PDB file of C-alpha atoms in Angstrom:
ATOM      1  CA  GLN A 292       1.430 -11.671 -16.576  1.00  0.00           C
ATOM      2  CA  PHE A 293       2.392  -8.413 -13.110  1.00  0.00           C
ATOM      3  CA  LYS A 294       4.327 -11.331 -11.030  1.00  0.00           C
ATOM      4  CA  VAL A 295       7.314 -11.330 -13.247  1.00  0.00           C
ATOM      5  CA  LEU A 296       7.785  -7.387 -13.225  1.00  0.00           C
ATOM      6  CA  THR A 297      10.748  -6.124 -12.407  1.00  0.00           C
ATOM      7  CA  SER A 298      11.110  -2.781  -9.526  1.00  0.00           C
ATOM      8  CA  ALA A 299      12.237  -0.665 -12.798  1.00  0.00           C
ATOM      9  CA  GLN A 300       8.770  -2.540 -14.944  1.00  0.00           C
ATOM     10  CA  VAL A 301       6.537  -1.383 -12.165  1.00  0.00           C
ATOM     11  CA  GLY A 302       7.954   1.826 -11.948  1.00  0.00           C
ATOM     12  CA  ALA A 303       7.986   2.494 -15.470  1.00  0.00           C
ATOM     13  CA  LEU A 304       4.274   2.535 -15.248  1.00  0.00           C
ATOM     14  CA  THR A 305       1.770   5.529 -16.059  1.00  0.00           C
ATOM     15  CA  SER A 306      -0.772   6.590 -13.234  1.00  0.00           C
ATOM     16  CA  ASP A 307      -2.884   5.805 -16.173  1.00  0.00           C
ATOM     17  CA  GLN A 308      -2.201   2.591 -16.545  1.00  0.00           C
ATOM     18  CA  ILE A 309      -1.405   1.614 -13.012  1.00  0.00           C
ATOM     19  CA  LYS A 310      -5.690   2.762 -13.122  1.00  0.00           C
ATOM     20  CA  THR A 311      -6.558  -0.348 -15.009  1.00  0.00           C
ATOM     21  CA  LEU A 312      -4.358  -2.905 -12.991  1.00  0.00           C
ATOM     22  CA  GLN A 313      -7.193  -5.722 -11.657  1.00  0.00           C
ATOM     23  CA  THR A 314      -7.464  -6.556  -8.216  1.00  0.00           C
ATOM     24  CA  GLU A 315      -5.178 -10.330  -8.886  1.00  0.00           C
ATOM     25  CA  ASP A 316      -3.030  -8.323 -11.008  1.00  0.00           C
ATOM     26  CA  PHE A 317      -1.263  -6.052  -8.569  1.00  0.00           C
ATOM     27  CA  ALA A 318      -1.931  -8.630  -5.447  1.00  0.00           C
ATOM     28  CA  SER A 319       0.586 -10.804  -7.673  1.00  0.00           C
ATOM     29  CA  ILE A 320       3.115  -7.824  -8.228  1.00  0.00           C
ATOM     30  CA  ASN A 321       6.131 -10.093  -5.557  1.00  0.00           C
ATOM     31  CA  THR A 322       7.498  -7.344  -3.007  1.00  0.00           C
ATOM     32  CA  ALA A 323      10.704  -6.566  -5.021  1.00  0.00           C
ATOM     33  CA  ALA A 324       8.662  -5.168  -7.940  1.00  0.00           C
ATOM     34  CA  LEU A 325       6.475  -3.209  -5.703  1.00  0.00           C
ATOM     35  CA  ARG A 326       9.017  -1.215  -4.021  1.00  0.00           C
ATOM     36  CA  GLY A 327       9.922   0.358  -7.216  1.00  0.00           C
ATOM     37  CA  MET A 328       6.552   1.961  -7.132  1.00  0.00           C
ATOM     38  CA  SER A 329       6.453   5.695  -6.443  1.00  0.00           C
ATOM     39  CA  SER A 330       4.220   6.691  -4.120  1.00  0.00           C
ATOM     40  CA  VAL A 331       2.008   9.301  -6.859  1.00  0.00           C
ATOM     41  CA  GLN A 332       1.837   5.272  -8.226  1.00  0.00           C
ATOM     42  CA  LEU A 333       0.674   3.871  -5.699  1.00  0.00           C
ATOM     43  CA  GLY A 334      -2.249   7.149  -4.989  1.00  0.00           C
ATOM     44  CA  ALA A 335      -3.577   5.874  -8.277  1.00  0.00           C
ATOM     45  CA  LEU A 336      -4.618   2.264  -6.925  1.00  0.00           C
ATOM     46  CA  GLY A 337      -8.341   2.337  -6.257  1.00  0.00           C
ATOM     47  CA  THR A 338      -9.392   1.029  -3.076  1.00  0.00           C
ATOM     48  CA  ASN A 339      -9.863  -2.827  -3.603  1.00  0.00           C
ATOM     49  CA  GLU A 340      -6.203  -3.087  -4.612  1.00  0.00           C
ATOM     50  CA  ILE A 341      -5.652  -1.507  -1.012  1.00  0.00           C
ATOM     51  CA  VAL A 342      -7.691  -3.719   0.164  1.00  0.00           C
ATOM     52  CA  ALA A 343      -5.640  -6.925  -2.228  1.00  0.00           C
ATOM     53  CA  LEU A 344      -2.285  -5.738  -0.568  1.00  0.00           C
ATOM     54  CA  THR A 345      -0.968  -9.003   0.944  1.00  0.00           C
ATOM     55  CA  THR A 346       0.651  -8.787   4.474  1.00  0.00           C
ATOM     56  CA  ALA A 347       3.987  -8.845   2.333  1.00  0.00           C
ATOM     57  CA  GLN A 348       3.770  -6.423   0.098  1.00  0.00           C
ATOM     58  CA  ALA A 349       2.371  -4.063   3.006  1.00  0.00           C
ATOM     59  CA  ALA A 350       5.470  -4.867   5.226  1.00  0.00           C
ATOM     60  CA  ALA A 351       7.626  -3.860   2.130  1.00  0.00           C
ATOM     61  CA  LEU A 352       6.607  -0.670   1.650  1.00  0.00           C
ATOM     62  CA  THR A 353       8.925   2.591   2.380  1.00  0.00           C
ATOM     63  CA  SER A 354       8.093   5.506   3.737  1.00  0.00           C
ATOM     64  CA  SER A 355       8.044   7.842   0.560  1.00  0.00           C
ATOM     65  CA  GLN A 356       5.350   5.169  -0.322  1.00  0.00           C
ATOM     66  CA  VAL A 357       2.991   4.958   2.578  1.00  0.00           C
ATOM     67  CA  ALA A 358       2.845   8.967   2.474  1.00  0.00           C
ATOM     68  CA  GLY A 359       1.608   8.900  -0.715  1.00  0.00           C
ATOM     69  CA  LEU A 360      -1.475   7.211   0.292  1.00  0.00           C
ATOM     70  CA  THR A 361      -4.991   9.268  -0.010  1.00  0.00           C
ATOM     71  CA  SER A 362      -6.992   8.454   3.026  1.00  0.00           C
ATOM     72  CA  ASP A 363      -9.430   6.398   1.656  1.00  0.00           C
ATOM     73  CA  GLN A 364      -6.354   4.279   0.891  1.00  0.00           C
ATOM     74  CA  ILE A 365      -5.628   4.070   4.341  1.00  0.00           C
ATOM     75  CA  ALA A 366      -8.544   3.826   6.018  1.00  0.00           C
ATOM     76  CA  LYS A 367      -9.110   0.949   3.742  1.00  0.00           C
ATOM     77  CA  LEU A 368      -5.948  -0.823   5.158  1.00  0.00           C
ATOM     78  CA  GLU A 369      -6.376  -4.610   6.686  1.00  0.00           C
ATOM     79  CA  THR A 370      -5.709  -4.328   9.920  1.00  0.00           C
ATOM     80  CA  ASP A 371      -2.472  -6.877   9.664  1.00  0.00           C
ATOM     81  CA  ASP A 372      -1.283  -5.209   6.579  1.00  0.00           C
ATOM     82  CA  LEU A 373      -1.477  -2.023   9.256  1.00  0.00           C
ATOM     83  CA  ARG A 374       0.445  -4.242  11.876  1.00  0.00           C
ATOM     84  CA  ALA A 375       2.726  -4.843   9.329  1.00  0.00           C
ATOM     85  CA  LEU A 376       4.144  -1.924   8.755  1.00  0.00           C
ATOM     86  CA  ASN A 377       7.349   0.005  10.735  1.00  0.00           C
ATOM     87  CA  THR A 378       7.215   2.493  13.035  1.00  0.00           C
ATOM     88  CA  GLY A 379       9.856   4.308  10.633  1.00  0.00           C
ATOM     89  CA  THR A 380       6.856   3.861   8.091  1.00  0.00           C
ATOM     90  CA  LEU A 381       4.484   4.562  10.331  1.00  0.00           C
ATOM     91  CA  LYS A 382       5.817   8.089  11.256  1.00  0.00           C
ATOM     92  CA  ALA A 383       5.297   8.839   7.388  1.00  0.00           C
ATOM     93  CA  LEU A 384       1.512   9.237   7.837  1.00  0.00           C
ATOM     94  CA  GLY A 385       0.420  13.560   7.734  1.00  0.00           C
ATOM     95  CA  SER A 386      -2.282  14.420   9.379  1.00  0.00           C
ATOM     96  CA  GLU A 387      -5.151  13.533   7.285  1.00  0.00           C
ATOM     97  CA  GLN A 388      -4.400  10.188   6.586  1.00  0.00           C
ATOM     98  CA  ILE A 389      -3.730   9.163  10.648  1.00  0.00           C
ATOM     99  CA  ALA A 390      -7.497  10.870  11.059  1.00  0.00           C
ATOM    100  CA  ALA A 391      -8.343   8.711   7.781  1.00  0.00           C
ATOM    101  CA  LEU A 392      -7.627   5.636  10.753  1.00  0.00           C
ATOM    102  CA  THR A 393     -10.252   3.697  11.285  1.00  0.00           C
ATOM    103  CA  SER A 394     -11.137   2.194  15.017  1.00  0.00           C
ATOM    104  CA  ASP A 395     -10.891  -1.038  14.204  1.00  0.00           C
ATOM    105  CA  GLN A 396      -7.504   0.105  12.870  1.00  0.00           C
ATOM    106  CA  ILE A 397      -5.336   2.038  15.837  1.00  0.00           C
ATOM    107  CA  VAL A 398      -6.466  -0.794  18.322  1.00  0.00           C
ATOM    108  CA  ALA A 399      -5.112  -2.778  16.185  1.00  0.00           C
ATOM    109  CA  LEU A 400      -1.507  -0.812  15.945  1.00  0.00           C
ATOM    110  CA  THR A 401       1.267  -2.640  18.841  1.00  0.00           C
ATOM    111  CA  SER A 402       2.820  -0.727  21.176  1.00  0.00           C
ATOM    112  CA  ALA A 403       5.521  -0.926  19.819  1.00  0.00           C
ATOM    113  CA  GLN A 404       4.446   0.987  16.625  1.00  0.00           C
ATOM    114  CA  ILE A 405       2.683   3.518  18.397  1.00  0.00           C
ATOM    115  CA  ALA A 406       5.683   4.282  20.708  1.00  0.00           C
TER     116      ALA A 406
END
């Protein structure tokens, strides 16, 4: 059901509604619709939903969306998803978010991402 939602419809969901999304529902949201989510909405996601992010979804995240992720969420990003983030998006990470990166995540970053 969630894969047919538009970015405006996804953007209209409340944080409480976001918290009730099942992992498979979140993973089915298309990248265009995902761009409609605010940083507050993304911050309301559980870590299971962050793990369920597809690489395409991760690549679609904007700087402001990534800036809204909690340290716990950042630590749960899979290495492929982290590699999918562009340099500008990575620059949006705050010091607490950077500190939350695991050693596996840091090793997975490309030289272009950290240049």
